[in-house]
Amino acid sequence: MGALLILLLLSLPCAVGGAAVCRSCPGPLRNGSIVAEYCASRPGTESEGRCCRERGARPERLLGLDLSNCSLQNLPPGLAEASSAAVLDLTENPMTTLPYGSFLGFTLLQLLAVPLPLDCPGGSGAWEKVTTSGSSRLCQGQKNSCNSSREPAWLCPENAACAPDGPSLVQCLCDSPFHGYKCLREGTFPVLLFCGVLGATTLSLSLLLWGTQRRKAKAP
Ligand SMILES: *[C@@H]1O[C@H](CO)[C@@H](O)[C@H](O)[C@H]1NC(C)=O
Ligand SMILES: *[C@@H]1O[C@H](CO)[C@@H](O)[C@H](O)[C@H]1NC(C)=O
Ligand SMILES: *[C@@H]1O[C@H](CO)[C@@H](O)[C@H](O)[C@H]1NC(C)=O
């Protein structure tokens, strides 16, 4: 009964639906924001709060997030919810920095508008094209940092491949069948063995406890 209640409580936010980051700033998409333009120009999209998303897609995919003119001094804590976004607008906010790694995982981001005083994340070298317009700076077309001639191979260990992980950010993915620290372990992870040992331990512990408790219960 208790477990059921906990399960219900845990699944509640999912049932309500919609990413919280879409409501982190009041109002709908702002007229003229790059996100509103993007959403209006693409069929099969709809807006919800400050987000543009694929209509009716399950699980829903966020395509754009408009956080312009939201009095933001820092990026909102739930920004990672928007990591699938192609378009992101941060203009008209009194932000002073974009901390390193703020856009970790934003591999699909192709158009980002930041307040003019800020640089594009990762520097202009991380983008195909950087332009300015009014009080905003537009960062367009994310470059693949694994494929840069600037630095020879991204120091991924042997048996690993470099994969993009956001503007000027990369990750090292182990080539199959390697895994573990620095991709030095070979073979598939022994899931069955691991679960088997865990299960056997749990079972014998339970039996032991059951046995001792029963004896105690009989004693008086
Ligand atoms: C936004 O633009 C649409 C049409 O372009 C217009 O009907 C609407 O009133 C505008 N909204 C605001 C808040 O300016
Ligand atoms: C930003 O929003 C405020 C109201 O919250 C409004 O008065 C102001 O004109 C907006 N600024 C821009 C540039 O749209
Ligand atoms: C890597 O860069 C070369 C030239 O700079 C380009 O032709 C190629 O398409 C790039 N590959 C990827 C995966 O971005």
XYZ file of C-alpha atoms and ligand atoms in Angstrom:
262
model
C 0.000 0.000 0.000
C 2.795 2.393 0.981
C 4.850 1.376 -2.024
C 1.877 2.015 -4.282
C 1.480 5.502 -2.880
C 5.182 6.283 -3.412
C 4.978 5.022 -7.000
C 1.947 7.208 -7.601
C 3.673 10.276 -6.177
C 6.789 9.621 -8.257
C 4.820 9.331 -11.488
C 2.710 12.412 -10.818
C 5.062 14.969 -12.426
C 5.231 12.773 -15.559
C 1.464 12.566 -15.766
C 1.051 16.329 -15.521
C 3.417 16.571 -18.490
C 5.369 19.369 -20.049
C 8.866 20.408 -19.158
C 9.006 22.742 -16.145
C 11.561 24.893 -17.955
C 8.772 25.954 -20.378
C 7.049 27.674 -17.473
C 10.210 28.992 -15.781
C 9.455 32.320 -17.446
C 5.869 33.655 -17.613
C 3.917 34.117 -20.803
C 3.987 32.575 -24.258
C 6.712 32.745 -26.931
C 7.600 36.377 -27.521
C 6.638 37.798 -30.880
C 9.735 38.148 -33.006
C 11.940 35.821 -30.937
C 13.970 33.339 -32.987
C 12.012 30.550 -31.291
C 8.639 31.999 -32.342
C 9.932 32.356 -35.904
C 11.288 28.820 -35.915
C 8.047 27.384 -34.529
C 5.896 29.345 -36.998
C 8.018 28.234 -39.945
C 7.878 24.521 -39.171
C 4.764 22.439 -39.684
C 3.920 19.885 -36.996
C 5.017 22.064 -34.112
C 3.115 23.716 -31.282
C 4.036 26.072 -28.504
C 3.541 25.580 -24.793
C 4.572 28.420 -22.528
C 8.036 29.459 -23.618
C 8.659 26.232 -25.554
C 8.208 25.071 -29.099
C 7.775 21.322 -29.447
C 6.805 18.596 -31.863
C 3.026 18.274 -31.911
C 1.740 15.086 -30.322
C 5.142 13.406 -30.082
C 5.522 10.885 -27.230
C 7.866 11.250 -25.474
C 7.576 14.902 -26.299
C 10.568 16.491 -27.925
C 11.406 20.070 -27.145
C 12.592 21.939 -30.259
C 12.955 25.494 -29.020
C 13.072 27.486 -25.796
C 12.537 31.242 -25.566
C 13.896 32.717 -22.324
C 14.217 36.243 -23.694
C 13.307 39.231 -21.511
C 12.920 37.111 -18.355
C 15.138 39.178 -16.017
C 17.531 36.234 -15.863
C 20.919 36.813 -14.269
C 21.819 33.149 -14.522
C 20.627 30.235 -16.590
C 17.628 28.482 -14.960
C 18.447 25.262 -13.080
C 16.170 23.164 -15.296
C 17.859 24.157 -18.544
C 19.028 20.587 -19.154
C 15.401 19.664 -19.913
C 15.849 21.625 -23.142
C 18.946 19.730 -24.283
C 17.140 18.491 -27.407
C 16.432 22.047 -28.551
C 17.532 23.307 -31.948
C 16.802 26.968 -31.137
C 17.375 28.844 -27.886
C 16.820 32.542 -27.147
C 18.460 34.173 -24.090
C 18.402 37.792 -25.239
C 17.190 40.833 -23.257
C 18.444 39.379 -19.973
C 20.953 40.970 -17.551
C 23.271 37.951 -17.703
C 26.987 38.479 -17.246
C 28.456 35.026 -17.856
C 27.651 31.654 -19.344
C 29.568 29.202 -17.133
C 31.693 26.599 -18.920
C 29.672 23.502 -19.713
C 26.266 25.216 -19.386
C 25.210 23.615 -22.658
C 26.521 20.123 -22.005
C 24.467 17.682 -24.061
C 22.987 20.338 -26.367
C 24.261 18.551 -29.459
C 21.314 19.562 -31.677
C 21.474 23.281 -30.922
C 21.845 25.122 -34.229
C 20.732 28.651 -33.399
C 21.432 30.411 -30.108
C 20.841 34.079 -29.324
C 22.682 35.562 -26.323
C 22.825 39.141 -24.966
C 25.399 41.163 -26.921
C 27.928 41.496 -24.039
C 28.333 37.703 -23.911
C 30.378 35.502 -26.220
C 28.928 32.460 -27.873
C 29.474 29.433 -25.593
C 32.727 27.684 -26.462
C 33.916 30.829 -28.235
C 33.177 31.862 -31.781
C 35.411 29.012 -32.976
C 32.765 26.532 -31.857
C 30.226 27.941 -34.350
C 30.037 28.166 -38.124
C 28.848 31.746 -38.055
C 28.503 34.458 -35.399
C 26.594 37.647 -36.146
C 25.224 40.531 -34.106
C 21.880 42.217 -34.469
C 20.637 45.005 -32.206
C 21.300 43.935 -28.633
C 21.818 40.266 -29.399
C 24.542 37.983 -30.656
C 23.550 35.056 -32.848
C 25.551 31.831 -32.713
C 24.684 29.683 -35.703
C 25.617 26.143 -36.697
C 27.456 24.174 -34.055
C 30.801 22.817 -35.207
C 31.810 19.264 -34.478
C 34.660 19.663 -31.988
C 35.871 16.107 -32.552
C 36.630 17.079 -36.116
C 38.732 20.120 -35.423
C 42.128 20.636 -36.951
C 42.984 22.870 -33.995
C 43.824 20.000 -31.720
C 44.963 16.569 -32.798
C 42.399 13.972 -31.713
C 40.597 14.750 -28.489
C 42.807 12.739 -26.210
C 40.263 9.984 -25.964
C 41.850 6.758 -24.716
C 42.620 3.947 -27.085
C 39.501 1.869 -27.882
C 37.331 4.987 -27.611
C 35.767 7.341 -30.102
C 35.235 11.056 -29.695
C 31.610 12.224 -29.890
C 30.281 15.811 -29.783
C 28.567 16.807 -26.528
C 27.570 20.450 -27.017
C 29.359 23.599 -28.229
C 33.112 22.906 -28.013
C 32.325 19.990 -25.677
C 33.113 16.366 -26.428
C 32.810 12.979 -24.797
C 34.721 9.748 -25.282
C 32.583 6.701 -26.001
C 34.159 3.265 -25.622
C 34.176 1.144 -28.763
C 32.312 -2.118 -28.250
C 33.238 -4.525 -26.627
C 35.407 -2.318 -24.388
C 34.014 -0.641 -21.270
C 34.942 0.631 -17.828
C 37.706 2.975 -16.765
C 39.554 4.355 -19.814
C 37.794 1.680 -21.875
C 40.397 -0.862 -20.755
C 38.025 -3.713 -19.907
C 37.048 -6.001 -22.693
C 33.921 -8.085 -23.098
C 30.314 -7.344 -22.306
C 29.476 -6.329 -18.778
C 28.461 -9.507 -16.929
C 24.964 -8.301 -16.026
C 23.581 -11.784 -15.519
C 26.388 -12.830 -13.181
C 26.143 -9.535 -11.269
C 22.389 -9.819 -10.783
C 22.705 -13.520 -9.982
C 25.206 -12.931 -7.175
C 23.138 -10.032 -5.840
C 19.959 -12.112 -5.931
C 21.557 -15.102 -4.219
C 22.986 -12.901 -1.463
C 19.633 -11.239 -0.854
C 17.825 -14.573 -0.790
C 20.209 -16.198 1.690
C 20.147 -13.132 3.929
C 16.348 -13.128 3.893
C 16.224 -16.838 4.734
C 18.677 -16.330 7.576
C 16.668 -13.431 8.995
C 13.418 -15.335 8.592
C 14.940 -18.297 10.423
C 16.241 -16.263 13.358
C 13.051 -14.219 13.681
C 10.946 -17.365 13.709
C 13.066 -18.917 16.450
C 12.722 -15.744 18.500
C 8.992 -15.728 18.035
C 8.712 -19.344 19.258
C 10.957 -18.792 22.319
C 8.507 -17.258 24.843
C 2.073 38.877 -32.217
O 1.932 38.833 -33.622
C 0.641 38.486 -34.066
C 0.638 38.403 -35.566
O 1.883 38.654 -36.094
C -0.355 39.499 -33.542
O -1.664 39.107 -33.939
C -0.293 39.569 -32.019
O -1.132 40.564 -31.542
C 1.123 39.851 -31.583
N 1.191 39.784 -30.140
C 1.829 40.669 -29.398
C 1.811 40.459 -27.926
O 2.420 41.631 -29.877
C 10.360 43.089 -21.440
O 9.252 42.849 -20.621
C 8.751 43.994 -19.980
C 7.587 43.566 -19.108
O 7.953 42.492 -18.304
C 8.303 45.023 -20.992
O 7.860 46.182 -20.355
C 9.488 45.360 -21.910
O 9.068 46.237 -22.934
C 10.048 44.099 -22.520
N 11.243 44.414 -23.278
C 11.397 44.100 -24.555
C 12.662 44.512 -25.202
O 10.532 43.505 -25.172
C 35.226 17.329 -40.798
O 35.874 18.418 -41.408
C 36.035 18.290 -42.819
C 36.788 19.499 -43.333
O 37.107 20.397 -42.345
C 34.652 18.167 -43.466
O 34.794 17.979 -44.856
C 33.906 17.003 -42.863
O 32.601 16.942 -43.390
C 33.835 17.145 -41.362
N 33.196 15.977 -40.785
C 32.253 16.076 -39.837
C 31.731 14.799 -39.315
O 31.888 17.144 -39.396
